[in-house]
Amino acid sequence: MMGRMILFLALFAVTLASEGHEQINYDEQNHWGDICITGEHQSPIDVPLPSSKVKVSAETPFLQLPMKNFKMTNLNNANTVKYSVNPDQTVAQVPWMENREVTLMQLHLHWGDSAARGSEHLIGGKAFAAEAHLVTSYTDSDGSTKYMVFARVFKAGKANALVELMIEGAKKENEDRKIDSFDLSALYPANSDIWKTYMGGLTTPPCSEVVHWVIVRKPLTISKRQLKQLRKMSLGHGDMPAMTRNWREIQPLNGRESTKYHRG
Ligand SMILES: [Zn+2]
């Protein structure tokens, strides 16, 4: 009976963490439970050498966004700096993926306690200082809802203006936690020249294996000051502690393959 109670409490804690009311324990990732432990298509990974390559024509946009600037609303949870992309239900196209229509949902960041490691994915064994995830949803061929998440890594260097907007917006209070004009294409340019894709999962509990990952190879830069601000920022609505680190360890490939797309 006691064992069952403990299991129930453990599951309850994981559910809360996934909804962002409680902080995820990144130092105890082996206790995340469920699919996070038993799944075989988990994320992030050290993106492997591609098993196939696809050439994309010079005119094909990496991501066809319906407008240049978006309104963003701060939705920080206990674990990350996060913004909804507005208006709600905005659709974009992925031209190189059979013109897949994806619904833009949210953008959030991962960082670490040093500039040497803050990205979730590794690219060719290399870690980066931070990683942005643009989460979109799509309807798969079997009718189920899946996610296409666009990852962009940052190395330490010059400050990034988009990250600056995210930091500043998250510091404000209530209705002011908005960004009036956010150029998503500055993070995900139409003319990106190399990206890799693989099938994986959410990198936070419940770690559901429903994500088509897209990783842009070329890093952007983020400044050490910005990284420091992220590590010190009170999360939630300013009522949750800061997180010095919110990246998950890399997961086994288990035979998964990646596809490399390149332009020209
Ligand atoms: Zn993420």
PDB file of C-alpha atoms and ligand atoms in Angstrom:
ATOM      1  CA  MET A   1       0.000   0.000   0.000  1.00  0.00           C
ATOM      2  CA  MET A   2       2.804   2.357   0.986  1.00  0.00           C
ATOM      3  CA  GLY A   3       4.666   1.506  -2.236  1.00  0.00           C
ATOM      4  CA  ARG A   4       1.605   2.372  -4.282  1.00  0.00           C
ATOM      5  CA  MET A   5       1.212   5.644  -2.439  1.00  0.00           C
ATOM      6  CA  ILE A   6       4.823   6.555  -3.178  1.00  0.00           C
ATOM      7  CA  LEU A   7       4.357   5.627  -6.847  1.00  0.00           C
ATOM      8  CA  PHE A   8       1.239   7.778  -6.978  1.00  0.00           C
ATOM      9  CA  LEU A   9       3.066  10.716  -5.431  1.00  0.00           C
ATOM     10  CA  ALA A  10       5.967  10.252  -7.831  1.00  0.00           C
ATOM     11  CA  LEU A  11       3.621  10.259 -10.834  1.00  0.00           C
ATOM     12  CA  PHE A  12       1.834  13.296  -9.456  1.00  0.00           C
ATOM     13  CA  ALA A  13       5.150  15.133  -9.119  1.00  0.00           C
ATOM     14  CA  VAL A  14       6.065  14.318 -12.733  1.00  0.00           C
ATOM     15  CA  THR A  15       2.667  15.540 -13.955  1.00  0.00           C
ATOM     16  CA  LEU A  16       3.106  18.788 -12.090  1.00  0.00           C
ATOM     17  CA  ALA A  17       6.613  19.225 -13.428  1.00  0.00           C
ATOM     18  CA  SER A  18       5.416  18.753 -17.000  1.00  0.00           C
ATOM     19  CA  GLU A  19       2.794  21.439 -16.494  1.00  0.00           C
ATOM     20  CA  GLY A  20       5.465  23.713 -15.167  1.00  0.00           C
ATOM     21  CA  HIS A  21       4.096  24.288 -11.669  1.00  0.00           C
ATOM     22  CA  GLU A  22       7.082  22.562 -10.128  1.00  0.00           C
ATOM     23  CA  GLN A  23      10.698  22.665 -11.169  1.00  0.00           C
ATOM     24  CA  ILE A  24      12.150  19.716 -13.016  1.00  0.00           C
ATOM     25  CA  ASN A  25      15.136  18.223 -11.241  1.00  0.00           C
ATOM     26  CA  TYR A  26      17.863  18.235 -13.882  1.00  0.00           C
ATOM     27  CA  ASP A  27      20.330  16.692 -11.418  1.00  0.00           C
ATOM     28  CA  GLU A  28      18.157  13.578 -11.017  1.00  0.00           C
ATOM     29  CA  GLN A  29      17.176  12.815 -14.587  1.00  0.00           C
ATOM     30  CA  ASN A  30      17.164   9.080 -13.913  1.00  0.00           C
ATOM     31  CA  HIS A  31      14.138   9.699 -11.659  1.00  0.00           C
ATOM     32  CA  TRP A  32      11.989  11.385 -14.306  1.00  0.00           C
ATOM     33  CA  GLY A  33      10.119   8.109 -14.793  1.00  0.00           C
ATOM     34  CA  ASP A  34       7.828   6.572 -17.394  1.00  0.00           C
ATOM     35  CA  ILE A  35       8.771   6.981 -21.044  1.00  0.00           C
ATOM     36  CA  CYS A  36      11.675   9.245 -20.077  1.00  0.00           C
ATOM     37  CA  ILE A  37      13.322   6.053 -18.774  1.00  0.00           C
ATOM     38  CA  THR A  38      11.740   3.284 -20.862  1.00  0.00           C
ATOM     39  CA  GLY A  39      11.450   5.052 -24.219  1.00  0.00           C
ATOM     40  CA  GLU A  40      13.825   4.194 -27.049  1.00  0.00           C
ATOM     41  CA  HIS A  41      13.356   7.303 -29.173  1.00  0.00           C
ATOM     42  CA  GLN A  42      14.223   9.964 -26.631  1.00  0.00           C
ATOM     43  CA  SER A  43      15.697  13.433 -27.063  1.00  0.00           C
ATOM     44  CA  PRO A  44      18.053  15.201 -27.128  1.00  0.00           C
ATOM     45  CA  ILE A  45      20.774  13.275 -28.971  1.00  0.00           C
ATOM     46  CA  ASP A  46      24.239  13.821 -30.343  1.00  0.00           C
ATOM     47  CA  VAL A  47      22.989  14.303 -33.892  1.00  0.00           C
ATOM     48  CA  PRO A  48      24.663  11.515 -35.892  1.00  0.00           C
ATOM     49  CA  LEU A  49      26.214  11.639 -39.329  1.00  0.00           C
ATOM     50  CA  PRO A  50      23.305  11.659 -41.763  1.00  0.00           C
ATOM     51  CA  SER A  51      22.111   8.400 -43.273  1.00  0.00           C
ATOM     52  CA  SER A  52      20.557  10.273 -46.166  1.00  0.00           C
ATOM     53  CA  LYS A  53      21.009  13.662 -47.775  1.00  0.00           C
ATOM     54  CA  VAL A  54      18.436  15.794 -49.531  1.00  0.00           C
ATOM     55  CA  LYS A  55      19.307  18.729 -51.747  1.00  0.00           C
ATOM     56  CA  VAL A  56      16.965  21.711 -51.494  1.00  0.00           C
ATOM     57  CA  SER A  57      16.719  24.289 -54.264  1.00  0.00           C
ATOM     58  CA  ALA A  58      17.963  27.817 -53.621  1.00  0.00           C
ATOM     59  CA  GLU A  59      14.415  29.262 -53.760  1.00  0.00           C
ATOM     60  CA  THR A  60      12.927  26.899 -51.176  1.00  0.00           C
ATOM     61  CA  PRO A  61      12.483  28.667 -47.823  1.00  0.00           C
ATOM     62  CA  PHE A  62      13.587  26.795 -44.720  1.00  0.00           C
ATOM     63  CA  LEU A  63      10.393  27.918 -43.014  1.00  0.00           C
ATOM     64  CA  GLN A  64       7.615  29.845 -44.754  1.00  0.00           C
ATOM     65  CA  LEU A  65       6.318  32.224 -42.093  1.00  0.00           C
ATOM     66  CA  PRO A  66       3.063  34.103 -42.816  1.00  0.00           C
ATOM     67  CA  MET A  67       4.407  37.430 -41.548  1.00  0.00           C
ATOM     68  CA  LYS A  68       7.698  39.020 -40.620  1.00  0.00           C
ATOM     69  CA  ASN A  69       6.972  40.162 -37.091  1.00  0.00           C
ATOM     70  CA  PHE A  70       4.982  38.357 -34.432  1.00  0.00           C
ATOM     71  CA  LYS A  71       3.473  39.411 -31.155  1.00  0.00           C
ATOM     72  CA  MET A  72       4.745  37.221 -28.335  1.00  0.00           C
ATOM     73  CA  THR A  73       3.357  36.774 -24.844  1.00  0.00           C
ATOM     74  CA  ASN A  74       5.518  35.632 -21.955  1.00  0.00           C
ATOM     75  CA  LEU A  75       4.449  32.221 -20.660  1.00  0.00           C
ATOM     76  CA  ASN A  76       7.446  31.370 -18.492  1.00  0.00           C
ATOM     77  CA  ASN A  77       6.880  28.198 -16.535  1.00  0.00           C
ATOM     78  CA  ALA A  78       9.002  27.023 -13.615  1.00  0.00           C
ATOM     79  CA  ASN A  79      11.656  25.661 -15.950  1.00  0.00           C
ATOM     80  CA  THR A  80      12.289  28.016 -18.800  1.00  0.00           C
ATOM     81  CA  VAL A  81      11.844  31.370 -20.491  1.00  0.00           C
ATOM     82  CA  LYS A  82       8.928  30.760 -22.834  1.00  0.00           C
ATOM     83  CA  TYR A  83       6.737  32.835 -25.155  1.00  0.00           C
ATOM     84  CA  SER A  84       3.560  31.996 -27.028  1.00  0.00           C
ATOM     85  CA  VAL A  85       3.594  32.970 -30.698  1.00  0.00           C
ATOM     86  CA  ASN A  86       0.594  35.159 -31.532  1.00  0.00           C
ATOM     87  CA  PRO A  87      -1.897  35.298 -32.985  1.00  0.00           C
ATOM     88  CA  ASP A  88      -2.947  31.875 -31.753  1.00  0.00           C
ATOM     89  CA  GLN A  89      -3.151  29.112 -34.366  1.00  0.00           C
ATOM     90  CA  THR A  90      -0.880  30.891 -36.831  1.00  0.00           C
ATOM     91  CA  VAL A  91       0.093  28.427 -39.548  1.00  0.00           C
ATOM     92  CA  ALA A  92       3.473  28.241 -41.309  1.00  0.00           C
ATOM     93  CA  GLN A  93       4.654  25.918 -44.092  1.00  0.00           C
ATOM     94  CA  VAL A  94       7.639  23.615 -44.252  1.00  0.00           C
ATOM     95  CA  PRO A  95       8.264  23.536 -48.025  1.00  0.00           C
ATOM     96  CA  TRP A  96      10.928  20.794 -47.998  1.00  0.00           C
ATOM     97  CA  MET A  97       8.660  18.469 -45.990  1.00  0.00           C
ATOM     98  CA  GLU A  98       5.933  18.075 -48.616  1.00  0.00           C
ATOM     99  CA  ASN A  99       4.731  21.569 -47.744  1.00  0.00           C
ATOM    100  CA  ARG A 100       3.691  20.406 -44.305  1.00  0.00           C
ATOM    101  CA  GLU A 101       1.494  22.908 -42.480  1.00  0.00           C
ATOM    102  CA  VAL A 102       2.579  23.507 -38.900  1.00  0.00           C
ATOM    103  CA  THR A 103       0.847  25.561 -36.220  1.00  0.00           C
ATOM    104  CA  LEU A 104       3.247  27.884 -34.396  1.00  0.00           C
ATOM    105  CA  MET A 105       2.897  27.337 -30.649  1.00  0.00           C
ATOM    106  CA  GLN A 106       5.755  28.609 -28.501  1.00  0.00           C
ATOM    107  CA  LEU A 107       9.401  29.495 -28.317  1.00  0.00           C
ATOM    108  CA  HIS A 108      11.603  28.719 -25.321  1.00  0.00           C
ATOM    109  CA  LEU A 109      15.249  28.509 -24.304  1.00  0.00           C
ATOM    110  CA  HIS A 110      17.651  26.042 -22.740  1.00  0.00           C
ATOM    111  CA  TRP A 111      20.905  27.078 -21.071  1.00  0.00           C
ATOM    112  CA  GLY A 112      23.521  25.762 -18.652  1.00  0.00           C
ATOM    113  CA  ASP A 113      25.700  26.715 -15.721  1.00  0.00           C
ATOM    114  CA  SER A 114      28.626  27.409 -18.051  1.00  0.00           C
ATOM    115  CA  ALA A 115      28.957  28.579 -21.653  1.00  0.00           C
ATOM    116  CA  ALA A 116      30.613  25.234 -22.410  1.00  0.00           C
ATOM    117  CA  ARG A 117      27.291  23.383 -22.106  1.00  0.00           C
ATOM    118  CA  GLY A 118      23.807  24.796 -22.357  1.00  0.00           C
ATOM    119  CA  SER A 119      22.474  23.240 -25.541  1.00  0.00           C
ATOM    120  CA  GLU A 120      20.385  20.086 -25.361  1.00  0.00           C
ATOM    121  CA  HIS A 121      21.509  18.647 -28.697  1.00  0.00           C
ATOM    122  CA  LEU A 122      25.107  18.070 -29.596  1.00  0.00           C
ATOM    123  CA  ILE A 123      26.089  18.519 -33.226  1.00  0.00           C
ATOM    124  CA  GLY A 124      28.898  16.184 -34.269  1.00  0.00           C
ATOM    125  CA  GLY A 125      29.806  15.738 -30.595  1.00  0.00           C
ATOM    126  CA  LYS A 126      29.968  19.485 -29.979  1.00  0.00           C
ATOM    127  CA  ALA A 127      27.951  21.216 -27.266  1.00  0.00           C
ATOM    128  CA  PHE A 128      26.834  24.859 -27.421  1.00  0.00           C
ATOM    129  CA  ALA A 129      26.050  27.587 -24.883  1.00  0.00           C
ATOM    130  CA  ALA A 130      22.273  27.651 -25.357  1.00  0.00           C
ATOM    131  CA  GLU A 131      19.478  26.312 -27.563  1.00  0.00           C
ATOM    132  CA  ALA A 132      16.156  27.774 -28.706  1.00  0.00           C
ATOM    133  CA  HIS A 133      13.165  25.551 -29.467  1.00  0.00           C
ATOM    134  CA  LEU A 134      10.344  26.763 -31.673  1.00  0.00           C
ATOM    135  CA  VAL A 135       7.544  24.281 -30.962  1.00  0.00           C
ATOM    136  CA  THR A 136       4.980  23.720 -33.711  1.00  0.00           C
ATOM    137  CA  SER A 137       2.283  21.076 -34.095  1.00  0.00           C
ATOM    138  CA  TYR A 138       1.077  19.208 -37.182  1.00  0.00           C
ATOM    139  CA  THR A 139      -1.324  16.448 -38.081  1.00  0.00           C
ATOM    140  CA  ASP A 140       0.536  13.279 -39.030  1.00  0.00           C
ATOM    141  CA  SER A 141      -0.568  10.976 -41.877  1.00  0.00           C
ATOM    142  CA  ASP A 142      -2.326   8.722 -39.330  1.00  0.00           C
ATOM    143  CA  GLY A 143      -4.393  11.683 -38.085  1.00  0.00           C
ATOM    144  CA  SER A 144      -2.523  12.057 -34.794  1.00  0.00           C
ATOM    145  CA  THR A 145      -1.110  15.340 -33.545  1.00  0.00           C
ATOM    146  CA  LYS A 146       2.666  15.491 -33.537  1.00  0.00           C
ATOM    147  CA  TYR A 147       5.200  18.229 -33.000  1.00  0.00           C
ATOM    148  CA  MET A 148       7.845  19.641 -35.258  1.00  0.00           C
ATOM    149  CA  VAL A 149      10.404  21.443 -33.110  1.00  0.00           C
ATOM    150  CA  PHE A 150      12.939  23.752 -34.733  1.00  0.00           C
ATOM    151  CA  ALA A 151      16.171  23.904 -32.735  1.00  0.00           C
ATOM    152  CA  ARG A 152      18.755  26.647 -33.048  1.00  0.00           C
ATOM    153  CA  VAL A 153      21.970  26.573 -31.039  1.00  0.00           C
ATOM    154  CA  PHE A 154      23.971  29.546 -29.746  1.00  0.00           C
ATOM    155  CA  LYS A 155      27.693  29.768 -29.016  1.00  0.00           C
ATOM    156  CA  ALA A 156      29.195  32.352 -26.684  1.00  0.00           C
ATOM    157  CA  GLY A 157      29.954  35.620 -28.465  1.00  0.00           C
ATOM    158  CA  LYS A 158      28.021  38.780 -29.258  1.00  0.00           C
ATOM    159  CA  ALA A 159      24.655  39.405 -27.599  1.00  0.00           C
ATOM    160  CA  ASN A 160      21.613  38.208 -29.538  1.00  0.00           C
ATOM    161  CA  ALA A 161      18.910  40.856 -30.011  1.00  0.00           C
ATOM    162  CA  LEU A 162      16.043  38.328 -30.014  1.00  0.00           C
ATOM    163  CA  VAL A 163      17.244  36.725 -26.790  1.00  0.00           C
ATOM    164  CA  GLU A 164      17.488  40.232 -25.348  1.00  0.00           C
ATOM    165  CA  LEU A 165      13.810  40.841 -26.160  1.00  0.00           C
ATOM    166  CA  MET A 166      12.896  37.548 -24.470  1.00  0.00           C
ATOM    167  CA  ILE A 167      14.890  38.405 -21.332  1.00  0.00           C
ATOM    168  CA  GLU A 168      13.509  41.934 -21.084  1.00  0.00           C
ATOM    169  CA  GLY A 169       9.894  40.865 -21.681  1.00  0.00           C
ATOM    170  CA  ALA A 170      10.140  38.161 -19.027  1.00  0.00           C
ATOM    171  CA  LYS A 171      11.396  40.643 -16.428  1.00  0.00           C
ATOM    172  CA  LYS A 172       8.292  42.831 -16.636  1.00  0.00           C
ATOM    173  CA  GLU A 173       5.029  42.300 -14.800  1.00  0.00           C
ATOM    174  CA  ASN A 174       1.583  41.065 -15.790  1.00  0.00           C
ATOM    175  CA  GLU A 175       0.193  42.634 -18.981  1.00  0.00           C
ATOM    176  CA  ASP A 176       3.574  44.065 -19.870  1.00  0.00           C
ATOM    177  CA  ARG A 177       5.123  40.639 -20.310  1.00  0.00           C
ATOM    178  CA  LYS A 178       4.700  40.939 -24.058  1.00  0.00           C
ATOM    179  CA  ILE A 179       6.896  41.555 -27.061  1.00  0.00           C
ATOM    180  CA  ASP A 180       5.190  43.721 -29.675  1.00  0.00           C
ATOM    181  CA  SER A 181       7.373  42.787 -32.590  1.00  0.00           C
ATOM    182  CA  PHE A 182       9.500  39.659 -32.771  1.00  0.00           C
ATOM    183  CA  ASP A 183      11.199  38.584 -35.993  1.00  0.00           C
ATOM    184  CA  LEU A 184      11.121  34.772 -35.823  1.00  0.00           C
ATOM    185  CA  SER A 185      12.979  34.575 -39.127  1.00  0.00           C
ATOM    186  CA  ALA A 186      16.033  36.051 -37.406  1.00  0.00           C
ATOM    187  CA  LEU A 187      16.262  32.773 -35.481  1.00  0.00           C
ATOM    188  CA  TYR A 188      15.010  30.577 -38.333  1.00  0.00           C
ATOM    189  CA  PRO A 189      16.029  32.293 -41.588  1.00  0.00           C
ATOM    190  CA  ALA A 190      14.376  31.289 -44.847  1.00  0.00           C
ATOM    191  CA  ASN A 191      17.842  30.876 -46.384  1.00  0.00           C
ATOM    192  CA  SER A 192      19.292  28.534 -43.720  1.00  0.00           C
ATOM    193  CA  ASP A 193      21.699  26.345 -45.689  1.00  0.00           C
ATOM    194  CA  ILE A 194      22.105  23.136 -43.707  1.00  0.00           C
ATOM    195  CA  TRP A 195      19.773  21.393 -41.245  1.00  0.00           C
ATOM    196  CA  LYS A 196      19.296  17.874 -39.934  1.00  0.00           C
ATOM    197  CA  THR A 197      16.163  16.042 -38.880  1.00  0.00           C
ATOM    198  CA  TYR A 198      15.407  12.970 -36.763  1.00  0.00           C
ATOM    199  CA  MET A 199      12.480  11.482 -34.852  1.00  0.00           C
ATOM    200  CA  GLY A 200      12.509  11.848 -31.066  1.00  0.00           C
ATOM    201  CA  GLY A 201      10.583  13.137 -28.112  1.00  0.00           C
ATOM    202  CA  LEU A 202       9.934  16.000 -25.726  1.00  0.00           C
ATOM    203  CA  THR A 203      13.053  16.779 -23.665  1.00  0.00           C
ATOM    204  CA  THR A 204      10.987  17.338 -20.497  1.00  0.00           C
ATOM    205  CA  PRO A 205       8.605  14.928 -18.729  1.00  0.00           C
ATOM    206  CA  PRO A 206       6.463  13.201 -19.916  1.00  0.00           C
ATOM    207  CA  CYS A 207       9.097  12.804 -22.707  1.00  0.00           C
ATOM    208  CA  SER A 208       6.431  11.677 -25.229  1.00  0.00           C
ATOM    209  CA  GLU A 209       7.973  10.352 -28.449  1.00  0.00           C
ATOM    210  CA  VAL A 210       6.013  12.553 -30.817  1.00  0.00           C
ATOM    211  CA  VAL A 211       8.579  15.030 -32.100  1.00  0.00           C
ATOM    212  CA  HIS A 212      10.041  15.509 -35.568  1.00  0.00           C
ATOM    213  CA  TRP A 213      13.202  17.432 -34.707  1.00  0.00           C
ATOM    214  CA  VAL A 214      14.810  19.934 -37.070  1.00  0.00           C
ATOM    215  CA  ILE A 215      18.242  21.240 -36.086  1.00  0.00           C
ATOM    216  CA  VAL A 216      19.839  24.165 -37.907  1.00  0.00           C
ATOM    217  CA  ARG A 217      23.557  23.518 -38.122  1.00  0.00           C
ATOM    218  CA  LYS A 218      24.966  27.041 -38.005  1.00  0.00           C
ATOM    219  CA  PRO A 219      25.079  28.486 -34.486  1.00  0.00           C
ATOM    220  CA  LEU A 220      24.014  32.012 -33.567  1.00  0.00           C
ATOM    221  CA  THR A 221      25.762  33.832 -30.723  1.00  0.00           C
ATOM    222  CA  ILE A 222      24.649  34.712 -27.215  1.00  0.00           C
ATOM    223  CA  SER A 223      26.658  36.859 -24.824  1.00  0.00           C
ATOM    224  CA  LYS A 224      28.019  35.743 -21.470  1.00  0.00           C
ATOM    225  CA  ARG A 225      25.992  38.539 -19.902  1.00  0.00           C
ATOM    226  CA  GLN A 226      22.792  37.150 -21.446  1.00  0.00           C
ATOM    227  CA  LEU A 227      23.658  33.647 -20.235  1.00  0.00           C
ATOM    228  CA  LYS A 228      24.219  35.034 -16.745  1.00  0.00           C
ATOM    229  CA  GLN A 229      20.858  36.827 -16.863  1.00  0.00           C
ATOM    230  CA  LEU A 230      19.098  33.619 -17.878  1.00  0.00           C
ATOM    231  CA  ARG A 231      20.709  31.715 -14.988  1.00  0.00           C
ATOM    232  CA  LYS A 232      19.629  34.387 -12.503  1.00  0.00           C
ATOM    233  CA  MET A 233      16.135  35.130 -13.785  1.00  0.00           C
ATOM    234  CA  SER A 234      13.235  34.287 -11.483  1.00  0.00           C
ATOM    235  CA  LEU A 235      10.980  32.023 -13.530  1.00  0.00           C
ATOM    236  CA  GLY A 236       7.213  31.555 -13.623  1.00  0.00           C
ATOM    237  CA  HIS A 237       5.691  34.988 -13.113  1.00  0.00           C
ATOM    238  CA  GLY A 238       8.757  36.038 -11.204  1.00  0.00           C
ATOM    239  CA  ASP A 239       7.634  33.815  -8.320  1.00  0.00           C
ATOM    240  CA  MET A 240       9.763  30.735  -9.067  1.00  0.00           C
ATOM    241  CA  PRO A 241      13.480  30.289  -8.412  1.00  0.00           C
ATOM    242  CA  ALA A 242      15.998  30.740 -11.203  1.00  0.00           C
ATOM    243  CA  MET A 243      17.419  27.691 -12.996  1.00  0.00           C
ATOM    244  CA  THR A 244      21.171  27.541 -13.501  1.00  0.00           C
ATOM    245  CA  ARG A 245      20.729  24.651 -15.915  1.00  0.00           C
ATOM    246  CA  ASN A 246      17.771  23.297 -17.890  1.00  0.00           C
ATOM    247  CA  TRP A 247      19.220  20.909 -20.436  1.00  0.00           C
ATOM    248  CA  ARG A 248      18.664  17.193 -20.553  1.00  0.00           C
ATOM    249  CA  GLU A 249      21.492  14.683 -21.019  1.00  0.00           C
ATOM    250  CA  ILE A 250      21.837  13.169 -24.489  1.00  0.00           C
ATOM    251  CA  GLN A 251      19.888   9.951 -25.051  1.00  0.00           C
ATOM    252  CA  PRO A 252      20.824   6.713 -26.855  1.00  0.00           C
ATOM    253  CA  LEU A 253      20.213   6.679 -30.605  1.00  0.00           C
ATOM    254  CA  ASN A 254      18.950   3.071 -30.641  1.00  0.00           C
ATOM    255  CA  GLY A 255      19.482   2.810 -34.371  1.00  0.00           C
ATOM    256  CA  ARG A 256      17.788   6.058 -35.278  1.00  0.00           C
ATOM    257  CA  GLU A 257      19.018   7.855 -38.342  1.00  0.00           C
ATOM    258  CA  SER A 258      19.162  11.473 -39.337  1.00  0.00           C
ATOM    259  CA  THR A 259      18.578  13.192 -42.651  1.00  0.00           C
ATOM    260  CA  LYS A 260      20.658  16.127 -43.754  1.00  0.00           C
ATOM    261  CA  TYR A 261      19.123  18.843 -45.920  1.00  0.00           C
ATOM    262  CA  HIS A 262      21.384  21.232 -47.746  1.00  0.00           C
ATOM    263  CA  ARG A 263      20.818  24.081 -50.087  1.00  0.00           C
ATOM    264  CA  GLY A 264      22.379  24.518 -53.510  1.00  0.00           C
TER     265      GLY A 264
HETATM  266 ZN    ZN B   1      12.942  22.675 -25.279  1.00  0.00          ZN
END
